[in-house]
XYZ file of C-alpha atoms in Angstrom:
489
model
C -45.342 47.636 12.546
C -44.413 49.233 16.081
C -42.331 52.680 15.457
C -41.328 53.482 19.236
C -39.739 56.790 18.180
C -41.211 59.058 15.825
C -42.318 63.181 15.615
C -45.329 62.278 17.135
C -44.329 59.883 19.677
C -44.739 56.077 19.494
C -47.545 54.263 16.823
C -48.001 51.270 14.725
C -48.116 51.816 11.394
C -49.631 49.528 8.993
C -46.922 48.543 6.093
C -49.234 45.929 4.293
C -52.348 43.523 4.141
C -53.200 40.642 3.282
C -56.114 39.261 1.090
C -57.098 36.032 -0.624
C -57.371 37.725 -3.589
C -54.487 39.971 -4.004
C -52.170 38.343 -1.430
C -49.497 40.323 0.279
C -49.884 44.089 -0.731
C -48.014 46.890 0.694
C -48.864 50.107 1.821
C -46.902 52.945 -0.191
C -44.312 55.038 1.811
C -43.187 52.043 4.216
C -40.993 49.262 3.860
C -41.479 46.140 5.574
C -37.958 46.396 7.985
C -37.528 50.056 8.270
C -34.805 51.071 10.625
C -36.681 52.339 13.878
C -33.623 53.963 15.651
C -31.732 56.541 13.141
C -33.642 59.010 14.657
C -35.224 59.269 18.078
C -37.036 62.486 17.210
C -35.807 64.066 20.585
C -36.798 60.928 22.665
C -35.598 60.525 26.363
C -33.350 57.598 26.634
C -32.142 56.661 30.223
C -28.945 56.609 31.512
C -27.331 54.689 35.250
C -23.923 55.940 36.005
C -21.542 56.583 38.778
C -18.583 58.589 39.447
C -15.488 57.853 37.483
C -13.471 61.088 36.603
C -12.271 61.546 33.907
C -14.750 59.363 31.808
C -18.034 60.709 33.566
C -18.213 62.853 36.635
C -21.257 65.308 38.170
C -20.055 68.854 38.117
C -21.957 72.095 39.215
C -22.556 74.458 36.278
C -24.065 77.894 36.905
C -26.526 78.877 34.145
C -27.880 82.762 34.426
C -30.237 82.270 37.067
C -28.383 82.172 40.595
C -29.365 78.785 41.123
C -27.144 75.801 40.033
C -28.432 73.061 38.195
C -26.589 69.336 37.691
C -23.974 69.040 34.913
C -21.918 66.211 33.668
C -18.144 66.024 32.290
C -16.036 63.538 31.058
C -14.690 61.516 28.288
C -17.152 59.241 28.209
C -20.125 61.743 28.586
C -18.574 63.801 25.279
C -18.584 60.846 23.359
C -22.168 59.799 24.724
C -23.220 64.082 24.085
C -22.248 63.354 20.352
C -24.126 60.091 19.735
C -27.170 61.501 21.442
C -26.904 64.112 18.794
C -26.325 62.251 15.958
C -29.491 60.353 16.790
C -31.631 62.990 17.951
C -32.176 61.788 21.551
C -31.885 63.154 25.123
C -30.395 61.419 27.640
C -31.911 61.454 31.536
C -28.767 60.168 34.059
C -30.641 58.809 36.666
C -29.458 59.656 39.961
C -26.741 57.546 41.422
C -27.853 55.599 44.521
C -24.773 53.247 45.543
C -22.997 50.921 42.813
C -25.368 47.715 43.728
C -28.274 50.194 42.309
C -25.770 51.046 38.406
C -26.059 47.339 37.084
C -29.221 46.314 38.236
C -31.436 49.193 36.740
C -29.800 47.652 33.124
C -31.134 44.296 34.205
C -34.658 45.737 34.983
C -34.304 47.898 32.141
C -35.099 51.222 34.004
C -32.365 52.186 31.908
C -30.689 51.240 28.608
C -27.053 52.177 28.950
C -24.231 52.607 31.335
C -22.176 55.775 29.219
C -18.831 54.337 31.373
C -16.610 51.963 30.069
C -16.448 48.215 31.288
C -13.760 45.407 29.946
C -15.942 42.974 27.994
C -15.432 39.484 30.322
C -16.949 36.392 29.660
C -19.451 36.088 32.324
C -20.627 39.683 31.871
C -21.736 38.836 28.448
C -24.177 36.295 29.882
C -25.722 39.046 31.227
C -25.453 42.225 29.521
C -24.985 43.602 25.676
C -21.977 45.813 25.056
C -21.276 48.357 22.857
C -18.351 48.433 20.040
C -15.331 48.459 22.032
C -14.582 52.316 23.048
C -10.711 51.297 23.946
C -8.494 48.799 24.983
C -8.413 47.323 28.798
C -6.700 49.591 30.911
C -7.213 47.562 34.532
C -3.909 48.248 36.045
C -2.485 48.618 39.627
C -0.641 51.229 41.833
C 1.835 50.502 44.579
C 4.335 52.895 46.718
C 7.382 54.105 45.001
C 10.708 51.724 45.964
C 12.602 53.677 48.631
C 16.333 54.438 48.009
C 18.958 52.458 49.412
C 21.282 54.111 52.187
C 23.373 56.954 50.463
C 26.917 55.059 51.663
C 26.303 51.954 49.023
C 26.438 54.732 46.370
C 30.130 53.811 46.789
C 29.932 50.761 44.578
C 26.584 51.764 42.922
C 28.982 53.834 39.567
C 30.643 50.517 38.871
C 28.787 46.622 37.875
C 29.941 43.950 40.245
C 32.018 42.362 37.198
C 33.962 45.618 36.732
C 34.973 45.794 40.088
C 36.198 42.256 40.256
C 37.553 42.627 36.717
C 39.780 45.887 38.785
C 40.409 43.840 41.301
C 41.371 40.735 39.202
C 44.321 43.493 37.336
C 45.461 44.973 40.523
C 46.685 41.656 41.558
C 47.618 40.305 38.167
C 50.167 43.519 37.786
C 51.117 43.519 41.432
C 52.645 39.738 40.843
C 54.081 41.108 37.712
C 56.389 44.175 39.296
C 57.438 42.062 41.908
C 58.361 39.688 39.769
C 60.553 42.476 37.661
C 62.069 44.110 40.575
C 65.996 44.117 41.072
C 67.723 41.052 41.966
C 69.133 43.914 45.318
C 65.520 44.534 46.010
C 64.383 40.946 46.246
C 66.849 40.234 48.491
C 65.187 42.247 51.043
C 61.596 40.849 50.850
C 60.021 44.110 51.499
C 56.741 44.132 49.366
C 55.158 47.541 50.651
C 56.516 49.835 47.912
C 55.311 48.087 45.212
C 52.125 47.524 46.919
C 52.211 51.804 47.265
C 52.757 51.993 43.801
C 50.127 49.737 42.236
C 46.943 50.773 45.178
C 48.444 54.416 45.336
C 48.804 55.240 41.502
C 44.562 53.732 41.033
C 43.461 56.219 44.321
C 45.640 59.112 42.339
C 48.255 59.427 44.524
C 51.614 60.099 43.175
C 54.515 57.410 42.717
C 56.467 56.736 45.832
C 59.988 56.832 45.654
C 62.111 56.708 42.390
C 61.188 56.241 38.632
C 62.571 51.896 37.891
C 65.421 51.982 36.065
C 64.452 48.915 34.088
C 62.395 49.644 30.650
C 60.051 46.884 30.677
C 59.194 47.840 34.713
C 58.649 51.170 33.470
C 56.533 50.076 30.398
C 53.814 47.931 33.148
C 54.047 51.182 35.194
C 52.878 53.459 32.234
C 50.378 51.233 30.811
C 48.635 51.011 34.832
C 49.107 54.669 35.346
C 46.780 55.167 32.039
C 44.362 52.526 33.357
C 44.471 54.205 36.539
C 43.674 57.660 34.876
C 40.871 56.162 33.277
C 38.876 54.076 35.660
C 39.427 57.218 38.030
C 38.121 59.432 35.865
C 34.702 56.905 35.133
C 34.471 56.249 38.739
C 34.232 59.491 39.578
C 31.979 60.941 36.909
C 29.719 58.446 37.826
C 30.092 58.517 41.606
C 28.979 62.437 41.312
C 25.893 61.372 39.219
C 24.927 59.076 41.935
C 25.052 60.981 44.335
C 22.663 63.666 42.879
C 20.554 61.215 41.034
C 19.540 58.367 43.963
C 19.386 54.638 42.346
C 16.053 53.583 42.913
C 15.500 50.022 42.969
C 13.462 48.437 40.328
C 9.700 48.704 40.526
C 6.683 46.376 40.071
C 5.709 46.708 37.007
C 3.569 43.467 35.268
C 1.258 40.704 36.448
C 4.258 38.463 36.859
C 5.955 40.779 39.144
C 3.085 41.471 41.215
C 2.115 38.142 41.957
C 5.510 37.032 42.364
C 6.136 39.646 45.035
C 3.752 38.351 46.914
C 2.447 41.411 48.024
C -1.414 41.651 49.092
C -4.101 43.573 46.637
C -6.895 45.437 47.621
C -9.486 47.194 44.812
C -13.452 48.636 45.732
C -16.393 47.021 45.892
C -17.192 47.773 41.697
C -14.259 45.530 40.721
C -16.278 42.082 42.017
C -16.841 41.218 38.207
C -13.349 41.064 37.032
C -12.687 38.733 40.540
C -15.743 36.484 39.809
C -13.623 36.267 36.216
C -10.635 35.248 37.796
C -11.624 32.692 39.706
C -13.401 30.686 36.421
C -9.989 31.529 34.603
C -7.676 28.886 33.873
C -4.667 30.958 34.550
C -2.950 30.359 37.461
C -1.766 34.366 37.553
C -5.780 35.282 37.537
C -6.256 32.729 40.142
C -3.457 33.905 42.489
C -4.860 36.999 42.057
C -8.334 36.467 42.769
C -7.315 34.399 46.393
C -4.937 37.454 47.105
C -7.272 40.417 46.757
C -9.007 42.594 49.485
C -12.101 44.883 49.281
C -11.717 48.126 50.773
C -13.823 50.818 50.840
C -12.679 53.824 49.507
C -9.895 54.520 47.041
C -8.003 56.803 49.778
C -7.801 53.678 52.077
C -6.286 51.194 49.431
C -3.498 54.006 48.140
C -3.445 54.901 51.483
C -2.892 51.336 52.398
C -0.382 51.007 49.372
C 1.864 53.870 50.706
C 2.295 52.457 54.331
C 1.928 48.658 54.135
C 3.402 48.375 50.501
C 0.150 46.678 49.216
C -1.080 47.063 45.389
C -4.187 48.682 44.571
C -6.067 48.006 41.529
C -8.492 50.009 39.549
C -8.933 51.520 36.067
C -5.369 53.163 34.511
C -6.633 56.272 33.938
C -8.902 56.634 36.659
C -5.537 56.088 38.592
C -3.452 58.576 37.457
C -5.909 61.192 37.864
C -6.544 60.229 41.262
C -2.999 60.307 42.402
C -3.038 63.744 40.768
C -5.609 65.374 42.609
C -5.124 63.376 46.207
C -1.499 62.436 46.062
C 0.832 64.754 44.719
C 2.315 67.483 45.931
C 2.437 71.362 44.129
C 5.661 70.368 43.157
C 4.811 67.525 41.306
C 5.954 65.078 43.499
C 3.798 61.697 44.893
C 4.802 58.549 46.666
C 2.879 56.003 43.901
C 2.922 55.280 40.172
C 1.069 53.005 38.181
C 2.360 49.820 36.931
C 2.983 49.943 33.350
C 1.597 46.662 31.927
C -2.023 46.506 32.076
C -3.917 43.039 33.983
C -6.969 42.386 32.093
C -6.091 41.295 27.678
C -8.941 42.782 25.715
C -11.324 45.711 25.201
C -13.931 47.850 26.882
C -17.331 48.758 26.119
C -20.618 50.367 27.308
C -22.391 47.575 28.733
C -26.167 47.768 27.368
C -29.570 46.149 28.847
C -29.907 43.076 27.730
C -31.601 43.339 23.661
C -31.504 46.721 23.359
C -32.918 47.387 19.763
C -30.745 50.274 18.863
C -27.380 48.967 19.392
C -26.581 48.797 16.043
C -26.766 53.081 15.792
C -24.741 53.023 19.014
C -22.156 50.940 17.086
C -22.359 52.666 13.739
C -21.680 55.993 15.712
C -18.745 54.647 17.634
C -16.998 53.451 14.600
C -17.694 56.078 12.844
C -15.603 58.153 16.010
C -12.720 55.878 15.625
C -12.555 56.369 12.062
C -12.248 59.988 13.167
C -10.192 60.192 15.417
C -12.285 61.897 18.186
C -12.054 59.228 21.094
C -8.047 60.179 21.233
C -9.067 63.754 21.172
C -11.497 63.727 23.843
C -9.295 61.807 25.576
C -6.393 63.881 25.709
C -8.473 67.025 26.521
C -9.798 65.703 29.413
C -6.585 64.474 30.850
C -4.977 68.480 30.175
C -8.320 69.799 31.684
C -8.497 67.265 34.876
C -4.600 68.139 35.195
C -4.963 72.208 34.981
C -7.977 71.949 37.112
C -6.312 70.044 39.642
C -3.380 71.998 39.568
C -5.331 75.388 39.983
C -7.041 73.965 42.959
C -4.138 72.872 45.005
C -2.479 76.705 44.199
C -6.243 78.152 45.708
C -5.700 76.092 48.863
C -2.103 76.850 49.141
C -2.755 80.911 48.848
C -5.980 80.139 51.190
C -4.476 78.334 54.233
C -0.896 77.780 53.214
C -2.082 73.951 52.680
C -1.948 71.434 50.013
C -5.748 70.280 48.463
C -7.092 67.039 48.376
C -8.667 64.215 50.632
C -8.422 65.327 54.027
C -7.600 61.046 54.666
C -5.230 61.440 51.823
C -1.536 61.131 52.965
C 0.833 64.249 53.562
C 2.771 64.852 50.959
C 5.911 66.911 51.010
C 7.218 68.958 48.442
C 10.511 68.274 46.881
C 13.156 70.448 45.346
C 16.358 71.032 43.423
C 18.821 71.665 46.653
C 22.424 71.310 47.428
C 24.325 67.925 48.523
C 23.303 67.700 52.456
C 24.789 65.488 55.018
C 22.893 62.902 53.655
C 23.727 62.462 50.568
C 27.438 62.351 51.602
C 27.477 59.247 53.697
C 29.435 57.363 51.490
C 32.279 59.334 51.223
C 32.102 60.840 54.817
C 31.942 56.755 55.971
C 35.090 55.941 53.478
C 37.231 58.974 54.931
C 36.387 57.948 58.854
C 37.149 54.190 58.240
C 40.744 55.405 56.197
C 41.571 57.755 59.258
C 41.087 54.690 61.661
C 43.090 52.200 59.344
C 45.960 54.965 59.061
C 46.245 56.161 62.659
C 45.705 51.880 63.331
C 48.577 51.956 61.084
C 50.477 54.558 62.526
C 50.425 53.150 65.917
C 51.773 49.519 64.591
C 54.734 51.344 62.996
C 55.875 53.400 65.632
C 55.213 50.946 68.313
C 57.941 48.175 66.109
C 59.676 51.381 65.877
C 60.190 51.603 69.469
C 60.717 47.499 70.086
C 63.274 48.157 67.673
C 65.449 51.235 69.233
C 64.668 49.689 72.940
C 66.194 45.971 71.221
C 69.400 48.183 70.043
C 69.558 50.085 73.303
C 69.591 47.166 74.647
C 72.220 45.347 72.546
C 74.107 48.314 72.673
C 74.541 48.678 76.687
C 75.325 44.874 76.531
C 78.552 45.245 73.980
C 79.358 48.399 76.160
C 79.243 46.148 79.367
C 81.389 43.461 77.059
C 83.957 45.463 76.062
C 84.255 47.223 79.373
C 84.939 43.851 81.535
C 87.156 42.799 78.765
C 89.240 46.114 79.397
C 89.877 45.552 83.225
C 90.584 42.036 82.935
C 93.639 42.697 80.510
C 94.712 45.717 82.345
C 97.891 43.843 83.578
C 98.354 41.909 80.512
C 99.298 45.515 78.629
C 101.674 46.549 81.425
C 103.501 43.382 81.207
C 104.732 44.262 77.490
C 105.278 47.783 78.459
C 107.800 47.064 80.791
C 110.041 44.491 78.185
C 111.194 48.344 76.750
């Protein structure tokens, strides 16, 4: 029997032989399957990787010599630091040399594991072994924030479509009714403006024009609009103040269905080619869309990049996203022009893909089970997002105190900080456009009343001079007839 890991290095060991006599006989102190790989005896297992922060990432750790030697971080490297541990191995993370070089060494088997995470597809189980599944798939994508709509529709924004027309449906419905109440002395003069004042100009909280109705039931339709009035003011402009400070942002892109509905084009790096070689053999017509709609760029800055100025999608791992963003994206104050989609692409789980028949899989499973049971994954997971967080945070505050700059990507976008302020110019369109198109329609108003005004007085001047010019003709052309009875006394 072959023992490949043992105090002494590898050695066969012989558990038995075999005679005519005696038949099979076994050697005492071995067993005929003992397990090879529960302890490596400080064996050097090797390791292909590539940057991913935060699951495995090269840092520079200073040890007490002034030289710095290589160290590694991440949630995936913890996890990988405790297996190693538990099974009483080294690891040797061979140095990265481009992505084609990562999957091909576990082919050749210059190494035997890739310590990052991989979502376990169909046609890479052809080719490699995975590992018990380390956590769900978390493929997702990241597009630009929707931009806000111009500040003046915030008018109508604080009310649904089906209020307003429910409004507008009672404004008319009462309207009809006081004119139908009114005085048998005001029908008579067909003037419709003052009730039209009292029903528009009691729901913009102006006060009644003119006189209280005498009549009960006209004053019962006036109280019950002047409380409806009171109240849909009241809403409107609670809610017309909260818009104003809180923009309406338009709804965002947010699943698989949205995306490829949207029609919007997708761009991902050159390590995502498996999950589009499993789209295209996938009978979904989503995956397929997908697959004939994506574009390979080469560096994560260019697809965000390309997501904040041509409104493409980019798609990578979730987490992987958000930190990203984070460190390249966002501003001190917290602000950034992207989010990630909320509804991961890819069903399923992920893995550490393996060489093909690696013999100590098993262990690597055991371990990772044994994890879950625990609880640590979540752990290690949450302390690396508050660590990548705090150490991205204290780095943009070092840049800002060095140069007065924010860190990050020199390609990455400008971002620009944004704070609590007042109400600007901006924000007050929609009440600034309302108050200039009133002052037109009232001074438009204002000239139509006092140019019928003066038709009017120049019509009565007019009719005036002509019963003057009547009367006068009418006076000198009886002027005799008056003497003539005069003179019978």
């Amino acid at each position: 029997m072959h023992l490949p890991f043992t105090a002494g290095g590898a050695k066969v060991v012989r558990v038995a032989s075999w005679s005519k006599t005696h038949g099979l006989v076994r050697v005492d102190g071995h067993t005929y399957f003992p397990e090879k790989y529960n302890n490596f005896h400080g064996m050097t297992i090797n390791a292909t990787w590539f940057p991913f922060p935060p699951y495995l990432m090269e840092v520079a750790h200073t040890d007490a010599n002034p030289s710095q030697v290589t160290a590694y971080a991440g949630r995936d490297y913890s996890i990988l630091q405790a297996i190693a541990e538990a099974l009483n191995f080294t690891v040797n993370f061979l140095s990265y040399q481009g992505w084609d070089q990562v999957m091909i060494r576990l082919i050749h088997r210059e190494a035997y594991i890739r310590p990052i995470k991989l979502a376990v597809l169909p046609n890479l189980l052809e080719i490699y072994d995975f590992t018990f599944f380390i956590e769900r798939a978390t493929l997702g994508f990241s597009m630009a924030k929707p931009t806000i709509k111009p500040s003046w529709q915030s008018l109508y924004y604080p009310l649904e479509p089906e209020v307003w027309g429910s409004i507008a449906a009672a404004v008319i419905l009462v309207f009809i009714v006081l004119m139908l109440m009114r005085p048998e002395s005001e029908k008579k003069t067909h003037e419709t403006w003052p009730v039209l004042k009292q029903v528009v100009g009691t729901l913009l909280d102006e006060a009644i024009p003119g006189g209280l109705p005498r009549s009960s039931p006209t004053r019962v339709v006036l109280t019950a609009w002047l409380i409806f009035s009171f109240i849909v003011g009241t809403l409107y402009r609670s809610n017309l103040t909260a818009y104003l400070t809180a923009p309406k942002y338009p709804p965002r892109v947010e699943t698989l269905d949205d995306l490829v509905g949207k029609d919007a084009k997708i761009t991902t790096t050159p390590d995502i080619t498996e999950f589009i070689d499993s789209w295209k053999r996938s009978n979904s017509k989503l995956f397929k869309a997908l697959s004939d709609r994506i574009e390979i760029v080469p560096t994560f800055t260019a697809g965000l990049l390309e997501a904040i100025e041509k409104g493409k999608a980019y798609v990578y791992e979730r987490l992987n996203l958000e930190v990203l963003i984070a460190e390249h994206f966002t501003s001190k104050g917290g602000f950034t022009p992207l989010y990630v989609a909320r509804q991961n692409i890819v069903p399923g789980y992920c893995g550490w893909p393996l060489s093909p028949n690696t013999p100590f899989k098993a262990n690597l499973d055991h371990c990772i089970l044994a994890f879950h049971g625990a609880g640590l994954i979540e752990k290690w997971t949450k302390e690396v997002l508050e660590r990548t967080q705090f150490d991205s945070r204290r780095r943009m505050s070092k840049a800002t105190e060095a140069d007065g700059t924010s860190s990050g990507d020199q390609d990455a976008v400008e971002i620009h900080q944004v704070t609590t302020k007042a109400l600007t110019l901006i924000h007050m369109q929609g009440p600034l456009f309302l108050f200039l198109v009133g002052a037109f329609l009232s001074f438009a108003v204002f000239i139509g009343e006092k140019s019928v005004s003066l038709c009017r007085h120049s019509h009565i001047s007019s009719d005036s001079r002509d019963q003057a010019t009547a009367s006068l003709h009418h006076y000198e052309g009886s002027a005799d007839g008056v003497s003539a009875p005069a003179q019978l006394f």
